[in-house]
Amino acid sequence: MTEPKRPRMASTLDQLKSFTTVVADTGDFEAIGQYKPTDATTNPSLILAAAGMPQYRALIEQAVQYGKSKGKTIDEQVTFAMDKIFVIFGLEILKIVPGRVSTEVDARLSFDLDGQLAKAQSLIALYEEEGISKERILIKLSSTWEGIQAAKILESKFGIHCNLTLLFSFAQAVACAEAGVTLISPFVGRILDWYKKSTGTESYEPHDDPGVKSVTQIYNYYKKFGYKTVVMGASFRNTGEILALAGCDLLTIGPKLLENLQHSDEQVTRHLNPDTGKSLRQRNKCSSTDSHVWAFVTCKVGKNLT
């Protein structure tokens, strides 16, 4: 008599998806379909890495020709081509994911309010020319004071959803929430990198990881005071950090770590929960005043990593 097959245990990735929206962090759109993420995030370095792959050469050439047709000078042609390639990759990603893709504004504009506003609107226009609604796009802006104010205007005046990145501090997170941005991306791994270098501590247990603790603090604060802004943990160094944040609104994860999670059957326990955040003892909101600008300017982690 044939022994009945035991039901296959859900992968760690599938278990995580029951608590958290999983987002693919890559420009290599051919690599993400197997993981079935809801959304995807990109940045210039990820697009650069993907652009060097032979299978994407035709897309790069398409962007170059677009730049040549639009720009009068070499600098203008390069700028148009760069914007176009970000959007081309975004379009391809949106054929795979059912949700949204994040497209980043040039980080050199991080302290230029007007520049960020103009660039964000031009990126959205490029998507709309291709029939993609702005509802499927998150514009990534740096979490500088100027970036946060740009996001506030884009959200309230133009209905453009923003993802605030390069976020290393609680002060930045509070300012983003008060500005009413759609989503923030606090960096877990890069905070860990700074602590390892600064303290000489070679390793941390996941729940003692400074980046994990930072995201947990932000998440709980947002839930305590009912902010609409959602938290997407980013910049992971290992799966331990990811699993320690199970229950976070979203987590954006690179292909290698997605693969590790998919091939693991480690049991996942939910660690972040809206009800836990609401039960915090803190009674008063923090205020996004000039003191928070100073807190950001003096943030050692941010100064060393941006």
PDB file of C-alpha atoms in Angstrom:
ATOM      1  CA  MET A   1       0.000   0.000   0.000  1.00  0.00           C
ATOM      2  CA  THR A   2       1.383   3.358  -1.028  1.00  0.00           C
ATOM      3  CA  GLU A   3       2.026   5.694   1.863  1.00  0.00           C
ATOM      4  CA  PRO A   4       0.007   8.923   1.459  1.00  0.00           C
ATOM      5  CA  LYS A   5       2.034  11.981   0.546  1.00  0.00           C
ATOM      6  CA  ARG A   6       2.529  14.489   3.284  1.00  0.00           C
ATOM      7  CA  PRO A   7       1.389  17.994   2.433  1.00  0.00           C
ATOM      8  CA  ARG A   8       4.309  20.193   1.468  1.00  0.00           C
ATOM      9  CA  MET A   9       5.103  22.804   4.086  1.00  0.00           C
ATOM     10  CA  ALA A  10       4.690  26.360   2.863  1.00  0.00           C
ATOM     11  CA  SER A  11       7.964  28.056   2.031  1.00  0.00           C
ATOM     12  CA  THR A  12       9.283  30.769   4.296  1.00  0.00           C
ATOM     13  CA  LEU A  13       8.527  33.269   1.533  1.00  0.00           C
ATOM     14  CA  ASP A  14       4.906  32.163   1.260  1.00  0.00           C
ATOM     15  CA  GLN A  15       4.506  32.300   5.029  1.00  0.00           C
ATOM     16  CA  LEU A  16       5.943  35.821   5.070  1.00  0.00           C
ATOM     17  CA  LYS A  17       3.427  36.893   2.425  1.00  0.00           C
ATOM     18  CA  SER A  18       0.593  36.048   4.815  1.00  0.00           C
ATOM     19  CA  PHE A  19       1.771  38.879   7.114  1.00  0.00           C
ATOM     20  CA  THR A  20       3.525  41.307   4.804  1.00  0.00           C
ATOM     21  CA  THR A  21       3.355  42.617   1.242  1.00  0.00           C
ATOM     22  CA  VAL A  22       6.500  41.332  -0.453  1.00  0.00           C
ATOM     23  CA  VAL A  23       8.192  43.684  -2.918  1.00  0.00           C
ATOM     24  CA  ALA A  24      11.015  42.775  -5.323  1.00  0.00           C
ATOM     25  CA  ASP A  25      14.016  45.105  -5.141  1.00  0.00           C
ATOM     26  CA  THR A  26      15.658  44.810  -8.559  1.00  0.00           C
ATOM     27  CA  GLY A  27      15.865  46.128 -12.084  1.00  0.00           C
ATOM     28  CA  ASP A  28      16.271  42.613 -13.486  1.00  0.00           C
ATOM     29  CA  PHE A  29      12.602  42.061 -14.227  1.00  0.00           C
ATOM     30  CA  GLU A  30      13.178  38.644 -15.801  1.00  0.00           C
ATOM     31  CA  ALA A  31      14.346  37.364 -12.418  1.00  0.00           C
ATOM     32  CA  ILE A  32      11.351  38.344 -10.303  1.00  0.00           C
ATOM     33  CA  GLY A  33       8.341  36.588 -11.804  1.00  0.00           C
ATOM     34  CA  GLN A  34       9.013  33.288 -10.040  1.00  0.00           C
ATOM     35  CA  TYR A  35       8.712  34.956  -6.623  1.00  0.00           C
ATOM     36  CA  LYS A  36       5.314  36.502  -7.390  1.00  0.00           C
ATOM     37  CA  PRO A  37       5.889  39.820  -5.575  1.00  0.00           C
ATOM     38  CA  THR A  38       3.065  42.332  -5.343  1.00  0.00           C
ATOM     39  CA  ASP A  39       5.183  45.410  -6.114  1.00  0.00           C
ATOM     40  CA  ALA A  40       8.727  46.208  -7.196  1.00  0.00           C
ATOM     41  CA  THR A  41      11.289  48.868  -6.375  1.00  0.00           C
ATOM     42  CA  THR A  42      14.155  50.110  -8.511  1.00  0.00           C
ATOM     43  CA  ASN A  43      16.968  52.587  -8.107  1.00  0.00           C
ATOM     44  CA  PRO A  44      19.714  53.858 -10.440  1.00  0.00           C
ATOM     45  CA  SER A  45      22.296  51.323  -9.247  1.00  0.00           C
ATOM     46  CA  LEU A  46      19.873  48.422  -9.782  1.00  0.00           C
ATOM     47  CA  ILE A  47      18.963  49.696 -13.247  1.00  0.00           C
ATOM     48  CA  LEU A  48      22.668  50.124 -14.056  1.00  0.00           C
ATOM     49  CA  ALA A  49      23.328  46.518 -13.059  1.00  0.00           C
ATOM     50  CA  ALA A  50      20.450  45.273 -15.206  1.00  0.00           C
ATOM     51  CA  ALA A  51      21.437  47.529 -18.104  1.00  0.00           C
ATOM     52  CA  GLY A  52      24.742  45.685 -18.360  1.00  0.00           C
ATOM     53  CA  MET A  53      22.979  42.386 -19.084  1.00  0.00           C
ATOM     54  CA  PRO A  54      22.889  41.367 -22.769  1.00  0.00           C
ATOM     55  CA  GLN A  55      19.158  40.610 -22.742  1.00  0.00           C
ATOM     56  CA  TYR A  56      18.354  44.254 -22.004  1.00  0.00           C
ATOM     57  CA  ARG A  57      20.572  45.820 -24.679  1.00  0.00           C
ATOM     58  CA  ALA A  58      17.640  46.653 -26.951  1.00  0.00           C
ATOM     59  CA  LEU A  59      15.925  48.582 -24.153  1.00  0.00           C
ATOM     60  CA  ILE A  60      19.053  50.649 -23.559  1.00  0.00           C
ATOM     61  CA  GLU A  61      19.290  51.434 -27.265  1.00  0.00           C
ATOM     62  CA  GLN A  62      15.640  52.500 -27.257  1.00  0.00           C
ATOM     63  CA  ALA A  63      16.350  54.961 -24.434  1.00  0.00           C
ATOM     64  CA  VAL A  64      19.476  56.299 -26.155  1.00  0.00           C
ATOM     65  CA  GLN A  65      17.551  56.996 -29.348  1.00  0.00           C
ATOM     66  CA  TYR A  66      14.830  58.716 -27.331  1.00  0.00           C
ATOM     67  CA  GLY A  67      17.431  60.934 -25.664  1.00  0.00           C
ATOM     68  CA  LYS A  68      18.951  61.881 -29.005  1.00  0.00           C
ATOM     69  CA  SER A  69      15.545  62.796 -30.391  1.00  0.00           C
ATOM     70  CA  LYS A  70      14.627  65.003 -27.433  1.00  0.00           C
ATOM     71  CA  GLY A  71      17.832  66.717 -26.320  1.00  0.00           C
ATOM     72  CA  LYS A  72      19.726  69.467 -28.107  1.00  0.00           C
ATOM     73  CA  THR A  73      22.950  69.143 -26.126  1.00  0.00           C
ATOM     74  CA  ILE A  74      24.796  66.042 -24.957  1.00  0.00           C
ATOM     75  CA  ASP A  75      23.802  66.772 -21.350  1.00  0.00           C
ATOM     76  CA  GLU A  76      20.140  67.078 -22.313  1.00  0.00           C
ATOM     77  CA  GLN A  77      20.303  63.883 -24.352  1.00  0.00           C
ATOM     78  CA  VAL A  78      21.817  61.986 -21.416  1.00  0.00           C
ATOM     79  CA  THR A  79      19.164  63.314 -19.038  1.00  0.00           C
ATOM     80  CA  PHE A  80      16.293  62.367 -21.356  1.00  0.00           C
ATOM     81  CA  ALA A  81      17.820  58.936 -21.965  1.00  0.00           C
ATOM     82  CA  MET A  82      18.275  58.270 -18.245  1.00  0.00           C
ATOM     83  CA  ASP A  83      14.678  59.175 -17.449  1.00  0.00           C
ATOM     84  CA  LYS A  84      13.454  57.046 -20.331  1.00  0.00           C
ATOM     85  CA  ILE A  85      15.415  53.961 -19.297  1.00  0.00           C
ATOM     86  CA  PHE A  86      14.020  54.149 -15.750  1.00  0.00           C
ATOM     87  CA  VAL A  87      10.509  54.288 -17.190  1.00  0.00           C
ATOM     88  CA  ILE A  88      11.160  51.540 -19.767  1.00  0.00           C
ATOM     89  CA  PHE A  89      12.290  49.176 -17.025  1.00  0.00           C
ATOM     90  CA  GLY A  90       9.333  50.258 -14.908  1.00  0.00           C
ATOM     91  CA  LEU A  91       6.971  49.428 -17.764  1.00  0.00           C
ATOM     92  CA  GLU A  92       8.453  45.955 -18.135  1.00  0.00           C
ATOM     93  CA  ILE A  93       8.210  45.349 -14.392  1.00  0.00           C
ATOM     94  CA  LEU A  94       4.550  46.400 -14.384  1.00  0.00           C
ATOM     95  CA  LYS A  95       3.845  43.620 -16.881  1.00  0.00           C
ATOM     96  CA  ILE A  96       4.921  41.177 -14.158  1.00  0.00           C
ATOM     97  CA  VAL A  97       3.755  42.622 -10.844  1.00  0.00           C
ATOM     98  CA  PRO A  98       0.069  43.363 -10.185  1.00  0.00           C
ATOM     99  CA  GLY A  99       0.791  46.365  -7.995  1.00  0.00           C
ATOM    100  CA  ARG A 100       3.133  49.334  -8.203  1.00  0.00           C
ATOM    101  CA  VAL A 101       6.697  50.090  -9.197  1.00  0.00           C
ATOM    102  CA  SER A 102       8.901  52.695  -7.519  1.00  0.00           C
ATOM    103  CA  THR A 103      10.933  54.925  -9.833  1.00  0.00           C
ATOM    104  CA  GLU A 104      13.578  57.173  -8.319  1.00  0.00           C
ATOM    105  CA  VAL A 105      14.230  60.861  -8.844  1.00  0.00           C
ATOM    106  CA  ASP A 106      17.900  61.668  -9.452  1.00  0.00           C
ATOM    107  CA  ALA A 107      19.539  61.797  -6.003  1.00  0.00           C
ATOM    108  CA  ARG A 108      21.572  64.822  -7.096  1.00  0.00           C
ATOM    109  CA  LEU A 109      18.328  66.771  -6.723  1.00  0.00           C
ATOM    110  CA  SER A 110      17.928  65.732  -3.073  1.00  0.00           C
ATOM    111  CA  PHE A 111      18.293  69.288  -1.758  1.00  0.00           C
ATOM    112  CA  ASP A 112      16.509  70.972  -4.680  1.00  0.00           C
ATOM    113  CA  LEU A 113      12.780  71.290  -3.979  1.00  0.00           C
ATOM    114  CA  ASP A 114      11.791  72.654  -7.382  1.00  0.00           C
ATOM    115  CA  GLY A 115      14.057  70.215  -9.206  1.00  0.00           C
ATOM    116  CA  GLN A 116      12.453  67.241  -7.486  1.00  0.00           C
ATOM    117  CA  LEU A 117       8.950  68.510  -8.233  1.00  0.00           C
ATOM    118  CA  ALA A 118       9.749  68.953 -11.920  1.00  0.00           C
ATOM    119  CA  LYS A 119      11.501  65.593 -12.266  1.00  0.00           C
ATOM    120  CA  ALA A 120       8.715  63.692 -10.500  1.00  0.00           C
ATOM    121  CA  GLN A 121       6.074  65.176 -12.777  1.00  0.00           C
ATOM    122  CA  SER A 122       8.128  64.471 -15.898  1.00  0.00           C
ATOM    123  CA  LEU A 123       8.562  60.804 -14.902  1.00  0.00           C
ATOM    124  CA  ILE A 124       4.824  60.459 -14.322  1.00  0.00           C
ATOM    125  CA  ALA A 125       4.194  62.081 -17.720  1.00  0.00           C
ATOM    126  CA  LEU A 126       6.446  59.493 -19.390  1.00  0.00           C
ATOM    127  CA  TYR A 127       4.461  56.689 -17.785  1.00  0.00           C
ATOM    128  CA  GLU A 128       1.141  58.252 -18.739  1.00  0.00           C
ATOM    129  CA  GLU A 129       2.319  58.554 -22.361  1.00  0.00           C
ATOM    130  CA  GLU A 130       2.575  54.754 -22.261  1.00  0.00           C
ATOM    131  CA  GLY A 131      -0.913  54.368 -20.811  1.00  0.00           C
ATOM    132  CA  ILE A 132       0.165  53.740 -17.217  1.00  0.00           C
ATOM    133  CA  SER A 133      -1.851  55.498 -14.514  1.00  0.00           C
ATOM    134  CA  LYS A 134       0.008  57.379 -11.800  1.00  0.00           C
ATOM    135  CA  GLU A 135      -1.797  55.114  -9.319  1.00  0.00           C
ATOM    136  CA  ARG A 136       0.632  52.339 -10.268  1.00  0.00           C
ATOM    137  CA  ILE A 137       3.729  54.463  -9.717  1.00  0.00           C
ATOM    138  CA  LEU A 138       5.561  55.467  -6.566  1.00  0.00           C
ATOM    139  CA  ILE A 139       8.026  58.297  -7.057  1.00  0.00           C
ATOM    140  CA  LYS A 140      11.116  57.729  -4.913  1.00  0.00           C
ATOM    141  CA  LEU A 141      12.506  60.836  -3.254  1.00  0.00           C
ATOM    142  CA  SER A 142      15.315  61.249  -0.749  1.00  0.00           C
ATOM    143  CA  SER A 143      14.152  61.877   2.821  1.00  0.00           C
ATOM    144  CA  THR A 144      15.889  65.236   3.032  1.00  0.00           C
ATOM    145  CA  TRP A 145      13.825  68.153   4.279  1.00  0.00           C
ATOM    146  CA  GLU A 146      13.454  69.345   0.670  1.00  0.00           C
ATOM    147  CA  GLY A 147      12.515  65.852  -0.483  1.00  0.00           C
ATOM    148  CA  ILE A 148       9.847  65.539   2.180  1.00  0.00           C
ATOM    149  CA  GLN A 149       8.377  68.933   1.301  1.00  0.00           C
ATOM    150  CA  ALA A 150       8.405  67.997  -2.393  1.00  0.00           C
ATOM    151  CA  ALA A 151       6.529  64.798  -1.544  1.00  0.00           C
ATOM    152  CA  LYS A 152       3.974  66.757   0.465  1.00  0.00           C
ATOM    153  CA  ILE A 153       3.241  68.958  -2.553  1.00  0.00           C
ATOM    154  CA  LEU A 154       3.198  66.058  -5.013  1.00  0.00           C
ATOM    155  CA  GLU A 155       0.776  64.082  -2.842  1.00  0.00           C
ATOM    156  CA  SER A 156      -1.593  66.913  -1.939  1.00  0.00           C
ATOM    157  CA  LYS A 157      -1.583  68.985  -5.120  1.00  0.00           C
ATOM    158  CA  PHE A 158      -0.942  66.480  -7.906  1.00  0.00           C
ATOM    159  CA  GLY A 159      -2.087  63.163  -6.451  1.00  0.00           C
ATOM    160  CA  ILE A 160       1.340  61.628  -7.102  1.00  0.00           C
ATOM    161  CA  HIS A 161       2.231  58.885  -4.630  1.00  0.00           C
ATOM    162  CA  CYS A 162       5.697  59.050  -3.115  1.00  0.00           C
ATOM    163  CA  ASN A 163       8.172  56.600  -1.601  1.00  0.00           C
ATOM    164  CA  LEU A 164      10.621  58.376   0.698  1.00  0.00           C
ATOM    165  CA  THR A 165      13.979  56.642   0.635  1.00  0.00           C
ATOM    166  CA  LEU A 166      17.429  57.169   2.178  1.00  0.00           C
ATOM    167  CA  LEU A 167      15.684  57.177   5.545  1.00  0.00           C
ATOM    168  CA  PHE A 168      17.939  56.480   8.523  1.00  0.00           C
ATOM    169  CA  SER A 169      16.310  58.201  11.482  1.00  0.00           C
ATOM    170  CA  PHE A 170      13.120  58.450  13.503  1.00  0.00           C
ATOM    171  CA  ALA A 171      13.121  62.214  12.895  1.00  0.00           C
ATOM    172  CA  GLN A 172      12.879  61.689   9.145  1.00  0.00           C
ATOM    173  CA  ALA A 173      10.085  59.155   9.622  1.00  0.00           C
ATOM    174  CA  VAL A 174       8.027  61.570  11.721  1.00  0.00           C
ATOM    175  CA  ALA A 175       8.469  64.352   9.166  1.00  0.00           C
ATOM    176  CA  CYS A 176       7.365  62.013   6.361  1.00  0.00           C
ATOM    177  CA  ALA A 177       4.245  60.943   8.242  1.00  0.00           C
ATOM    178  CA  GLU A 178       3.260  64.521   9.011  1.00  0.00           C
ATOM    179  CA  ALA A 179       3.757  65.390   5.334  1.00  0.00           C
ATOM    180  CA  GLY A 180       1.237  62.678   4.427  1.00  0.00           C
ATOM    181  CA  VAL A 181       3.499  60.685   2.114  1.00  0.00           C
ATOM    182  CA  THR A 182       2.256  57.316   0.872  1.00  0.00           C
ATOM    183  CA  LEU A 183       5.209  55.184   1.922  1.00  0.00           C
ATOM    184  CA  ILE A 184       8.645  55.299   3.536  1.00  0.00           C
ATOM    185  CA  SER A 185      11.614  52.976   3.021  1.00  0.00           C
ATOM    186  CA  PRO A 186      13.753  52.910   6.183  1.00  0.00           C
ATOM    187  CA  PHE A 187      17.121  51.264   5.494  1.00  0.00           C
ATOM    188  CA  VAL A 188      17.840  48.254   7.681  1.00  0.00           C
ATOM    189  CA  GLY A 189      21.131  46.932   6.353  1.00  0.00           C
ATOM    190  CA  ARG A 190      22.840  50.256   5.890  1.00  0.00           C
ATOM    191  CA  ILE A 191      22.088  51.198   9.492  1.00  0.00           C
ATOM    192  CA  LEU A 192      23.592  47.856  10.525  1.00  0.00           C
ATOM    193  CA  ASP A 193      26.663  48.550   8.378  1.00  0.00           C
ATOM    194  CA  TRP A 194      27.233  51.849  10.174  1.00  0.00           C
ATOM    195  CA  TYR A 195      26.909  50.311  13.624  1.00  0.00           C
ATOM    196  CA  LYS A 196      29.268  47.456  12.777  1.00  0.00           C
ATOM    197  CA  LYS A 197      31.879  49.880  11.501  1.00  0.00           C
ATOM    198  CA  SER A 198      31.438  52.368  14.351  1.00  0.00           C
ATOM    199  CA  THR A 199      31.238  49.958  17.286  1.00  0.00           C
ATOM    200  CA  GLY A 200      33.444  47.127  16.099  1.00  0.00           C
ATOM    201  CA  THR A 201      30.637  44.652  16.787  1.00  0.00           C
ATOM    202  CA  GLU A 202      30.823  42.051  14.034  1.00  0.00           C
ATOM    203  CA  SER A 203      27.358  40.544  14.323  1.00  0.00           C
ATOM    204  CA  TYR A 204      23.961  41.152  15.884  1.00  0.00           C
ATOM    205  CA  GLU A 205      21.090  38.808  16.574  1.00  0.00           C
ATOM    206  CA  PRO A 206      18.158  39.814  14.337  1.00  0.00           C
ATOM    207  CA  HIS A 207      16.074  41.389  17.104  1.00  0.00           C
ATOM    208  CA  ASP A 208      19.101  43.317  18.379  1.00  0.00           C
ATOM    209  CA  ASP A 209      19.989  44.519  14.889  1.00  0.00           C
ATOM    210  CA  PRO A 210      19.983  48.364  15.012  1.00  0.00           C
ATOM    211  CA  GLY A 211      18.250  48.560  11.627  1.00  0.00           C
ATOM    212  CA  VAL A 212      15.520  46.151  12.708  1.00  0.00           C
ATOM    213  CA  LYS A 213      15.012  48.113  15.925  1.00  0.00           C
ATOM    214  CA  SER A 214      14.769  51.375  13.979  1.00  0.00           C
ATOM    215  CA  VAL A 215      12.058  50.046  11.637  1.00  0.00           C
ATOM    216  CA  THR A 216      10.174  48.505  14.558  1.00  0.00           C
ATOM    217  CA  GLN A 217      10.160  51.830  16.417  1.00  0.00           C
ATOM    218  CA  ILE A 218       8.885  53.682  13.348  1.00  0.00           C
ATOM    219  CA  TYR A 219       6.216  51.083  12.580  1.00  0.00           C
ATOM    220  CA  ASN A 220       4.879  51.083  16.140  1.00  0.00           C
ATOM    221  CA  TYR A 221       4.814  54.888  16.268  1.00  0.00           C
ATOM    222  CA  TYR A 222       2.861  55.103  13.007  1.00  0.00           C
ATOM    223  CA  LYS A 223       0.290  52.574  14.216  1.00  0.00           C
ATOM    224  CA  LYS A 224       0.001  54.226  17.625  1.00  0.00           C
ATOM    225  CA  PHE A 225      -0.989  57.568  16.122  1.00  0.00           C
ATOM    226  CA  GLY A 226      -2.915  56.321  13.097  1.00  0.00           C
ATOM    227  CA  TYR A 227      -0.774  57.738  10.305  1.00  0.00           C
ATOM    228  CA  LYS A 228      -1.781  56.693   6.791  1.00  0.00           C
ATOM    229  CA  THR A 229       1.863  56.431   5.707  1.00  0.00           C
ATOM    230  CA  VAL A 230       2.963  52.809   5.423  1.00  0.00           C
ATOM    231  CA  VAL A 231       6.371  51.357   6.243  1.00  0.00           C
ATOM    232  CA  MET A 232       8.430  49.336   3.777  1.00  0.00           C
ATOM    233  CA  GLY A 233      11.616  47.950   5.294  1.00  0.00           C
ATOM    234  CA  ALA A 234      14.488  48.037   2.794  1.00  0.00           C
ATOM    235  CA  SER A 235      18.204  47.364   2.351  1.00  0.00           C
ATOM    236  CA  PHE A 236      18.532  43.916   3.914  1.00  0.00           C
ATOM    237  CA  ARG A 237      21.785  42.086   4.565  1.00  0.00           C
ATOM    238  CA  ASN A 238      20.344  38.696   5.527  1.00  0.00           C
ATOM    239  CA  THR A 239      17.078  36.802   5.911  1.00  0.00           C
ATOM    240  CA  GLY A 240      17.247  37.129   9.691  1.00  0.00           C
ATOM    241  CA  GLU A 241      16.557  40.855   9.402  1.00  0.00           C
ATOM    242  CA  ILE A 242      13.627  40.166   7.090  1.00  0.00           C
ATOM    243  CA  LEU A 243      12.014  37.583   9.355  1.00  0.00           C
ATOM    244  CA  ALA A 244      12.494  39.804  12.407  1.00  0.00           C
ATOM    245  CA  LEU A 245      10.253  42.336  10.634  1.00  0.00           C
ATOM    246  CA  ALA A 246       7.513  39.882   9.623  1.00  0.00           C
ATOM    247  CA  GLY A 247       4.267  41.828   9.839  1.00  0.00           C
ATOM    248  CA  CYS A 248       5.711  45.117   8.597  1.00  0.00           C
ATOM    249  CA  ASP A 249       3.410  46.710   6.009  1.00  0.00           C
ATOM    250  CA  LEU A 250       5.804  45.921   3.165  1.00  0.00           C
ATOM    251  CA  LEU A 251       9.346  44.585   2.800  1.00  0.00           C
ATOM    252  CA  THR A 252      11.395  45.118  -0.366  1.00  0.00           C
ATOM    253  CA  ILE A 253      13.808  42.255  -0.932  1.00  0.00           C
ATOM    254  CA  GLY A 254      16.515  41.549  -3.513  1.00  0.00           C
ATOM    255  CA  PRO A 255      16.407  38.434  -5.743  1.00  0.00           C
ATOM    256  CA  LYS A 256      19.099  36.516  -3.846  1.00  0.00           C
ATOM    257  CA  LEU A 257      17.307  36.827  -0.511  1.00  0.00           C
ATOM    258  CA  LEU A 258      13.965  36.099  -2.178  1.00  0.00           C
ATOM    259  CA  GLU A 259      15.512  32.904  -3.501  1.00  0.00           C
ATOM    260  CA  ASN A 260      16.786  31.975  -0.035  1.00  0.00           C
ATOM    261  CA  LEU A 261      13.330  32.522   1.458  1.00  0.00           C
ATOM    262  CA  GLN A 262      11.636  30.547  -1.298  1.00  0.00           C
ATOM    263  CA  HIS A 263      13.891  27.535  -0.755  1.00  0.00           C
ATOM    264  CA  SER A 264      13.538  27.596   3.029  1.00  0.00           C
ATOM    265  CA  ASP A 265      10.759  26.114   5.142  1.00  0.00           C
ATOM    266  CA  GLU A 266      11.732  27.911   8.345  1.00  0.00           C
ATOM    267  CA  GLN A 267       8.666  28.761  10.394  1.00  0.00           C
ATOM    268  CA  VAL A 268       7.744  32.445  10.321  1.00  0.00           C
ATOM    269  CA  THR A 269       6.437  34.230  13.400  1.00  0.00           C
ATOM    270  CA  ARG A 270       4.748  37.603  13.147  1.00  0.00           C
ATOM    271  CA  HIS A 271       6.688  40.239  15.097  1.00  0.00           C
ATOM    272  CA  LEU A 272       5.082  43.512  13.990  1.00  0.00           C
ATOM    273  CA  ASN A 273       1.375  44.009  14.506  1.00  0.00           C
ATOM    274  CA  PRO A 274      -0.792  47.154  14.347  1.00  0.00           C
ATOM    275  CA  ASP A 275      -2.416  46.304  17.674  1.00  0.00           C
ATOM    276  CA  THR A 276       0.971  46.101  19.392  1.00  0.00           C
ATOM    277  CA  GLY A 277       1.873  49.522  18.050  1.00  0.00           C
ATOM    278  CA  LYS A 278      -1.395  51.017  19.239  1.00  0.00           C
ATOM    279  CA  SER A 279      -0.721  49.784  22.767  1.00  0.00           C
ATOM    280  CA  LEU A 280       2.506  51.777  23.149  1.00  0.00           C
ATOM    281  CA  ARG A 281       2.667  53.909  26.268  1.00  0.00           C
ATOM    282  CA  GLN A 282       3.804  57.018  24.416  1.00  0.00           C
ATOM    283  CA  ARG A 283       0.945  59.514  24.694  1.00  0.00           C
ATOM    284  CA  ASN A 284       2.023  62.443  22.573  1.00  0.00           C
ATOM    285  CA  LYS A 285       3.042  62.752  18.967  1.00  0.00           C
ATOM    286  CA  CYS A 286       6.470  64.063  18.113  1.00  0.00           C
ATOM    287  CA  SER A 287       6.478  67.250  16.084  1.00  0.00           C
ATOM    288  CA  SER A 288       8.127  67.789  12.729  1.00  0.00           C
ATOM    289  CA  THR A 289       9.586  71.169  13.655  1.00  0.00           C
ATOM    290  CA  ASP A 290      12.950  72.802  13.074  1.00  0.00           C
ATOM    291  CA  SER A 291      14.328  70.582  15.835  1.00  0.00           C
ATOM    292  CA  HIS A 292      13.670  67.616  13.565  1.00  0.00           C
ATOM    293  CA  VAL A 293      15.523  69.302  10.737  1.00  0.00           C
ATOM    294  CA  TRP A 294      18.453  69.629  13.128  1.00  0.00           C
ATOM    295  CA  ALA A 295      18.070  66.006  14.199  1.00  0.00           C
ATOM    296  CA  PHE A 296      18.323  64.922  10.571  1.00  0.00           C
ATOM    297  CA  VAL A 297      21.280  67.158   9.796  1.00  0.00           C
ATOM    298  CA  THR A 298      23.179  65.784  12.797  1.00  0.00           C
ATOM    299  CA  CYS A 299      22.198  62.131  12.226  1.00  0.00           C
ATOM    300  CA  LYS A 300      25.523  60.310  12.161  1.00  0.00           C
ATOM    301  CA  VAL A 301      24.179  57.339  10.246  1.00  0.00           C
ATOM    302  CA  GLY A 302      22.626  59.459   7.524  1.00  0.00           C
ATOM    303  CA  LYS A 303      25.679  61.688   7.143  1.00  0.00           C
ATOM    304  CA  ASN A 304      27.933  58.688   6.645  1.00  0.00           C
ATOM    305  CA  LEU A 305      25.666  56.711   4.324  1.00  0.00           C
ATOM    306  CA  THR A 306      23.991  59.237   2.037  1.00  0.00           C
TER     307      THR A 306
END
